Coordinates of C-alpha atoms in Angstrom, one line a residue:
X1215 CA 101.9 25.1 267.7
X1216 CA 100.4 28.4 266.9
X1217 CA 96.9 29.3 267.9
X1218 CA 94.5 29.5 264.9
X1219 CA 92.5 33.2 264.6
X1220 CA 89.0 32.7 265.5
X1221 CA 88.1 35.4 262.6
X1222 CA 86.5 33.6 259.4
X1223 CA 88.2 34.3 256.0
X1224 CA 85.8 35.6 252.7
X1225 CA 87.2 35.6 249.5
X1226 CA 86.0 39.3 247.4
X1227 CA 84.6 38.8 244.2
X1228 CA 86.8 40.2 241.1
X1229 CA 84.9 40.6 237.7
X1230 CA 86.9 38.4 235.1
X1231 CA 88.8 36.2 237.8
X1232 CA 86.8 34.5 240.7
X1233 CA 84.4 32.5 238.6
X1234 CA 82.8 29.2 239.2
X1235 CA 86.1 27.9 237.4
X1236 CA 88.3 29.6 239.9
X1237 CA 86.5 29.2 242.5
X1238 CA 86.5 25.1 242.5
X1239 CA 90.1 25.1 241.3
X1240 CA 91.2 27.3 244.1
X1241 CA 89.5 25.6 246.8
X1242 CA 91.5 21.7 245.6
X1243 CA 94.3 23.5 246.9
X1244 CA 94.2 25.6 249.3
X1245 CA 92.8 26.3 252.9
X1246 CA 91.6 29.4 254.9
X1247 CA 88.4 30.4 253.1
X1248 CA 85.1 29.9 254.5
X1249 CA 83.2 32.2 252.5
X1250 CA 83.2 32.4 248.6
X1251 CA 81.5 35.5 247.0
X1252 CA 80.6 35.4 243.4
X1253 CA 81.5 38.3 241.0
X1254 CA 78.5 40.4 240.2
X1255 CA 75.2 39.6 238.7
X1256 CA 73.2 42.5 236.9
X1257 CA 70.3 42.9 234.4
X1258 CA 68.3 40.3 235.8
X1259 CA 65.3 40.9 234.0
X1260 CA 63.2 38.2 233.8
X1261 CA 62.5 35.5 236.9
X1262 CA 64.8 32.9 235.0
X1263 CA 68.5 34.0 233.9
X1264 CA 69.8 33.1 231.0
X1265 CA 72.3 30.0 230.9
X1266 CA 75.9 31.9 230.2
X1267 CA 74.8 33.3 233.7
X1268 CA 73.3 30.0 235.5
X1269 CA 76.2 28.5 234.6
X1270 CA 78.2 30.4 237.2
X1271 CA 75.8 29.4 239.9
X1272 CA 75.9 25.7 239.7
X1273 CA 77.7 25.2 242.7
X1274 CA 76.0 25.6 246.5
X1275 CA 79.8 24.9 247.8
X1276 CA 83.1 24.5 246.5
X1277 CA 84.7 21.7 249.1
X1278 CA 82.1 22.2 251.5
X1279 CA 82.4 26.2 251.8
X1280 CA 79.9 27.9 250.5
X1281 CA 78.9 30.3 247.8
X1282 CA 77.0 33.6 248.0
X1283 CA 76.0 35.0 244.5
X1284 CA 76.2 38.9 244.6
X1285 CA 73.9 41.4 243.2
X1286 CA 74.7 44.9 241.9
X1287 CA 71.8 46.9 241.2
X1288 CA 69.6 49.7 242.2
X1289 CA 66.5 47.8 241.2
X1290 CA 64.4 46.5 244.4
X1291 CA 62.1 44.1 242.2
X1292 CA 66.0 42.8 240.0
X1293 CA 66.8 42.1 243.5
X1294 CA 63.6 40.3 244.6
X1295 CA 63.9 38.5 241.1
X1296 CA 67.4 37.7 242.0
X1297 CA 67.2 36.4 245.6
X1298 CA 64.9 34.3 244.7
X1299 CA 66.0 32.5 241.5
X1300 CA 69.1 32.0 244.3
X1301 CA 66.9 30.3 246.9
X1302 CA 65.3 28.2 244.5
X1303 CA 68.7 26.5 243.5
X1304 CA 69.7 26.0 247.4
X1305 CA 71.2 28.8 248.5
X1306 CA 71.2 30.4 251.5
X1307 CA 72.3 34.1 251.4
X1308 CA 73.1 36.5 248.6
X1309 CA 74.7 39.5 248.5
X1310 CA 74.1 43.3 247.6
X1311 CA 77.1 45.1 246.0
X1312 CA 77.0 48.7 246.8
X1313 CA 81.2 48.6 246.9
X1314 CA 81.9 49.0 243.1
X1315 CA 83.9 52.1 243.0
X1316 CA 84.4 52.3 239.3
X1317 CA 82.9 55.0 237.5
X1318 CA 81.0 53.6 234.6
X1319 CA 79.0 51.4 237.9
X1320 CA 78.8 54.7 240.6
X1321 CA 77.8 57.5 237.8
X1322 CA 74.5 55.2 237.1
X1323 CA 74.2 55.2 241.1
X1324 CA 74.7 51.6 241.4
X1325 CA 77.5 50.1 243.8
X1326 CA 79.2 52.6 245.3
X1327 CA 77.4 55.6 243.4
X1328 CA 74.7 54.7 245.8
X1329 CA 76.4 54.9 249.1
X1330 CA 74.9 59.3 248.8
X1331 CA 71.5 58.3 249.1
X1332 CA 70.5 56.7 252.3
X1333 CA 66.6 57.5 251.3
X1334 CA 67.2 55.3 248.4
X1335 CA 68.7 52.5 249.9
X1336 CA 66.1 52.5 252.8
X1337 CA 63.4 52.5 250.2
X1338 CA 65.3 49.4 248.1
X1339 CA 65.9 47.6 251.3
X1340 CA 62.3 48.0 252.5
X1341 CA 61.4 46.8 249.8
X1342 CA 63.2 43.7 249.0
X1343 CA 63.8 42.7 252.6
X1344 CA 59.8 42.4 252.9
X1345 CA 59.5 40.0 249.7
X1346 CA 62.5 37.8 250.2
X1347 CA 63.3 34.7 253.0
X1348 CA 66.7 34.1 252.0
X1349 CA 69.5 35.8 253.9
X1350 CA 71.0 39.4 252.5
X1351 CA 74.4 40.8 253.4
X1352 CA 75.4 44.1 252.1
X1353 CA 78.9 44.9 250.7
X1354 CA 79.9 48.4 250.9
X1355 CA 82.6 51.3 251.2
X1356 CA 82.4 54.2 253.8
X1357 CA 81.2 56.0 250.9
X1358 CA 81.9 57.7 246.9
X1359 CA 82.7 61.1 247.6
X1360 CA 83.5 61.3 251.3
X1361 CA 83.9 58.5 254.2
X1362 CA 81.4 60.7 256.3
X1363 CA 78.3 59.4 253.9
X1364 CA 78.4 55.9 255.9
X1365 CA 77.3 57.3 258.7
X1366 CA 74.1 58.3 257.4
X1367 CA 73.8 54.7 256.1
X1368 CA 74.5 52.8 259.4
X1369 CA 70.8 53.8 260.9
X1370 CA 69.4 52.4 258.1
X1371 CA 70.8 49.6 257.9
X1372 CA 70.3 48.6 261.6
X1373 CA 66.5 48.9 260.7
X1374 CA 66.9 45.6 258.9
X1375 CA 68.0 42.0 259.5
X1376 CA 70.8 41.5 257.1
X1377 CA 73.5 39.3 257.8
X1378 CA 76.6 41.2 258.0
X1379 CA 78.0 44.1 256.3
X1380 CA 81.6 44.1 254.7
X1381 CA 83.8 47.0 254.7
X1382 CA 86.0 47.7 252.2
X1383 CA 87.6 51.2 253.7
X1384 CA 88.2 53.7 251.3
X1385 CA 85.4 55.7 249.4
X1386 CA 84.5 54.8 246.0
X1387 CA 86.6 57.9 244.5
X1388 CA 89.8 56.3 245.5
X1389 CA 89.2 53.6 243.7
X1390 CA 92.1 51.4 245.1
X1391 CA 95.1 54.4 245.7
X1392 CA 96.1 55.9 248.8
X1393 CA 95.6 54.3 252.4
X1394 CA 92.2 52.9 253.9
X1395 CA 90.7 54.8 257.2
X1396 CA 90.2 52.5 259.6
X1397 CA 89.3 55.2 262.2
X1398 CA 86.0 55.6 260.1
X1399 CA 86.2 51.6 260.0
X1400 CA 86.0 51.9 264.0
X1401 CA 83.2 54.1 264.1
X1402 CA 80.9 51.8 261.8
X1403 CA 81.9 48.9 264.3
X1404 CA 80.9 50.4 267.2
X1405 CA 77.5 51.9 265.7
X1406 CA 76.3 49.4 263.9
X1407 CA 74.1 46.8 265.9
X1408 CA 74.7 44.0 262.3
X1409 CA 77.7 42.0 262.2
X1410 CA 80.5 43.9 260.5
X1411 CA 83.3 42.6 258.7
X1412 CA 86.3 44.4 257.3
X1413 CA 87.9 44.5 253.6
X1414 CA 90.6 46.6 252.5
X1415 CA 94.6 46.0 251.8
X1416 CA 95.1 43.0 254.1
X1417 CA 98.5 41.9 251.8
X1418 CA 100.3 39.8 254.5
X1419 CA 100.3 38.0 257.5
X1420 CA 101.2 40.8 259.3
X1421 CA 98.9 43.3 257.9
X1422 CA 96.0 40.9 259.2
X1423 CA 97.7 40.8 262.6
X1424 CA 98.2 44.6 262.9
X1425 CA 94.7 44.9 262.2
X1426 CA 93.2 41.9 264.7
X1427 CA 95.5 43.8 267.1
X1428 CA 93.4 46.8 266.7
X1429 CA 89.9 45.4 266.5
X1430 CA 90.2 41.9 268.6
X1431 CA 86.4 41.5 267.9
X1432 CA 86.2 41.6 264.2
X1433 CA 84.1 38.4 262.6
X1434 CA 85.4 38.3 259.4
X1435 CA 87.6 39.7 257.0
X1436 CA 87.8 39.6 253.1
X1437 CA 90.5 39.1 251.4
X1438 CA 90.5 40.2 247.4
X1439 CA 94.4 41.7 246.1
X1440 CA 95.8 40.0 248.9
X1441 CA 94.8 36.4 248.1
X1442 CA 95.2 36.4 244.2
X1443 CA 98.5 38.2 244.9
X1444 CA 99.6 34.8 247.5
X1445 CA 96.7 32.2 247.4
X1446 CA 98.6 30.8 250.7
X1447 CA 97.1 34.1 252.4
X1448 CA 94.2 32.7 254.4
X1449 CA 95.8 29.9 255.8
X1450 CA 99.0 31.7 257.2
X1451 CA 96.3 34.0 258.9
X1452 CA 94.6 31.1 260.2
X1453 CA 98.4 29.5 261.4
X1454 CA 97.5 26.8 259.3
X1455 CA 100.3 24.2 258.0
X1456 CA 102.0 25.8 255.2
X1457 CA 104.8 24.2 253.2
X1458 CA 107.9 25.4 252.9
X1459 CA 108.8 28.2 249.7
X1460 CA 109.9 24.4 247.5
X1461 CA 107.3 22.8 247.9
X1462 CA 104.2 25.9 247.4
X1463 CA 106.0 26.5 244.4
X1464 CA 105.0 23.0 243.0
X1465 CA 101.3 23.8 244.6
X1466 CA 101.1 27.3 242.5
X1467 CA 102.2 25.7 239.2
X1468 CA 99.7 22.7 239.8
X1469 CA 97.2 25.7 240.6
X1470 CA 98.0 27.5 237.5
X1471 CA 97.7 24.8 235.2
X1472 CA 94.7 23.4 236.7
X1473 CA 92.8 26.7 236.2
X1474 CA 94.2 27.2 233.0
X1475 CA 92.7 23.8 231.6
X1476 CA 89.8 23.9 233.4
X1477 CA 89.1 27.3 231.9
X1478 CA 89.9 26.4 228.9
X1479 CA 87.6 23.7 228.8
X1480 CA 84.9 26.4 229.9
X1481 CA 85.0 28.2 226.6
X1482 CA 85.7 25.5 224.7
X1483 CA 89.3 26.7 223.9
X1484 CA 88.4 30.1 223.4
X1485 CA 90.8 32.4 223.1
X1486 CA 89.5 34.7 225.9
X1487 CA 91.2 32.1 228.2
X1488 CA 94.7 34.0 227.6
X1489 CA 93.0 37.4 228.7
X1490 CA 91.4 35.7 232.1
X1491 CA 94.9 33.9 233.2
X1492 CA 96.7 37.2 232.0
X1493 CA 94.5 39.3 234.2
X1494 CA 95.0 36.8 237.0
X1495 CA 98.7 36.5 236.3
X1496 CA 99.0 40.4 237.2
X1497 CA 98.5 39.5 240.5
X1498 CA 100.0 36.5 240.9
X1499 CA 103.3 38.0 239.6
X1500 CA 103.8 39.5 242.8
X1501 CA 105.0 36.4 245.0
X1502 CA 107.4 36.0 242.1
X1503 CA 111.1 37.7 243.2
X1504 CA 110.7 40.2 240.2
X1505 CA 107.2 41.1 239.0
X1506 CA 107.4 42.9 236.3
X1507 CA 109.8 40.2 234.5
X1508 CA 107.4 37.3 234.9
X1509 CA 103.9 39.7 234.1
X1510 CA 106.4 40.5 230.9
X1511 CA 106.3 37.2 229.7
X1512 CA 102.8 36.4 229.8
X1513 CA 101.2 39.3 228.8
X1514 CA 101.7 39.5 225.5
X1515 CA 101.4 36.1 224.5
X1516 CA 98.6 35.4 221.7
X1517 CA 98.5 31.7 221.7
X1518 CA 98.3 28.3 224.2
X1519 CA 101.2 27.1 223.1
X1520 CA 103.6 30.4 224.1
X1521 CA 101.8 30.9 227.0
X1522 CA 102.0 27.2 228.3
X1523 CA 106.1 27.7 227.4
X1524 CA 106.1 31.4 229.2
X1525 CA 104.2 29.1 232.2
X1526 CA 106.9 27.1 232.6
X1527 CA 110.2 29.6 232.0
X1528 CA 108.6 31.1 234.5
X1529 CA 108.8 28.5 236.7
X1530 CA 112.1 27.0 235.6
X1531 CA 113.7 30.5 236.4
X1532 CA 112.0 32.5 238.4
X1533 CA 112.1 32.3 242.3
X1534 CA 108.4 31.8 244.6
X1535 CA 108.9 34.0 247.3
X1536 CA 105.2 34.2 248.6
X1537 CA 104.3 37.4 250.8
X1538 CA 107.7 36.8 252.3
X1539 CA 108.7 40.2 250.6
X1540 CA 105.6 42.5 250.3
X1541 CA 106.2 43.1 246.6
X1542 CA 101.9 43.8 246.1
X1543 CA 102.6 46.5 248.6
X1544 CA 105.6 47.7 247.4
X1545 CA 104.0 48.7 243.6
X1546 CA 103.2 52.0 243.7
X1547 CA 100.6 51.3 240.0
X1548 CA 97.8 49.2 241.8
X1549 CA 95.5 48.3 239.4

């Protein structure tokens, strides 16, 4: 039997998928993960959030892993407000997003718009870090214009006691195109004196051991494209058991319909359910033996009814080939 990789196993947050809903679905049936992180929070105004938003932080743990909410803001006393409405309900670490490489996020210098100003995020950090006791971890990217800006950030961040950093490496301009740099990557392990993980276009098995090949020592990775894209992901990293191509493809559809339901039951059969499973289905499409034929025949399906039947042509004639092929990889339009 197979040796099991020391390295522990995040799952990244994605705005509109990895909700509370996904989250406990995902975790009935599958293994791998010991980390969850929760899409975003922002505009936390007031010391008590509002329900739509409590609501995603109702669970500590989903099957005894547990959750860290995540934070994106540029606001040291949101952040204060945050942490601590999170430590009140249990938990024990939260999360900074300064990763976010979209531009409506960086061009109001949050998430990865922030990653220029290493005065500003010293001054945040000082800040929060002096009013909170709960744990904080930082998410980043080597940086939005230019992968040299994390080094300016490293120093400061070694003046404080977070938790870990992850990662994800490419700058915030890239969005997700081209390839990561995981030279850069080596230089931030090797200066920073804070746990560092590392996030960034782990697809496959092999990609994962390519990587652990090249930085034995890593703690953690997070996986985000990769795991929607083959929810199987973290356990054949881990040389867990995995059944055979048969029998996952029973798993997935029980996955799929679970979340489905269970989302539905969320919004109280609102129709915004067909937009969450179509943007997950994107994904998911790509450990299907042709893509763009399955995405094709959920995308444009307006009610339950023809998306529960596309659900299941889908699985009466289309073939579960897992990471097997390396079809995420192989699409040259990431999203």
């Amino acid at each position: 039997m197979a040796l099991q990789h020391p390295v522990n196993i995040q799952m990244a947050p994605f705005q509109g998928i990895t909700n509370l809903v996904f989250r406990k679905v995902y975790m009935q049936h599958f293994t791998g993960v010991d980390k969850l992180l929760t899409p975003f929070f922002t505009s936390i105004h007031k010391q008590t959030i509002n329900s739509s938003k409590g609501r995603e932080l109702l669970h500590l743990k989903e099957n005894g892993v547990p959750v860290v909410p995540q934070i994106l803001s540029k606001d040291a006393d949101e952040m204060i407000r945050f942490a601590n409405y999170c430590e009140q309900l249990g938990f024990e670490e939260v999360n900074w997003n300064m990763g976010c490489p979209y531009p409506r996020v960086a061009n109001k210098m949050r998430g990865s718009g922030l990653l220029p100003y290493p005065k500003v995020v010293d001054e945040i950090l000082q800040k929060v870090l002096s009013e909170i006791s709960i744990k904080l971890s930082v998410k980043v990217r080597l940086g939005y214009q230019n992968p040299d800006e994390i080094e300016d950030l490293i120093p400061v961040f070694n003046k404080y006691p977070l938790s870990e950093i992850t990662v994800h490496a490419r700058i915030g301009k890239q969005l997700y195109k081209g390839d990561t740099n995981q030279n850069v990557f080596a230089k931030v392990l090797k200066q920073s004196k804070i746990p560092v993980g590392y996030n960034g276009d782990i697809f496959t098995k092999n990609d994962f051991e390519i990587l652990h090949q090249k930085f034995p020592k890593l703690p953690f990775v997070m996986l985000g494209r990769g795991l929607l894209a083959d929810p199987f992901l973290p356990a054949h990293i881990k040389n867990e058991y995995i059944p055979g191509l048969s029998e996952q493809t029973d798993i997935i559809h029980r996955f799929v319909d679970n979340l489905y339901f269970e989302r539905r039951k969320q919004t109280n059969d609102g129709l915004q359910t067909l937009g969450n499973m179509k943007e997950y289905w994107w994904y998911l499409s790509y450990s299907f033996n042709n893509p763009h034929k399955v995405f094709s025949l959920i995308k444009k399906k307006k009610t339950f009814d023809d998306y529960e039947d596309a659900v299941n042509s889908i699985f009466n004639n289309f073939a579960w080939v897992g990471q097997k092929a390396d079809l995420f990889r192989k699409e040259k339009a990431l999203k």
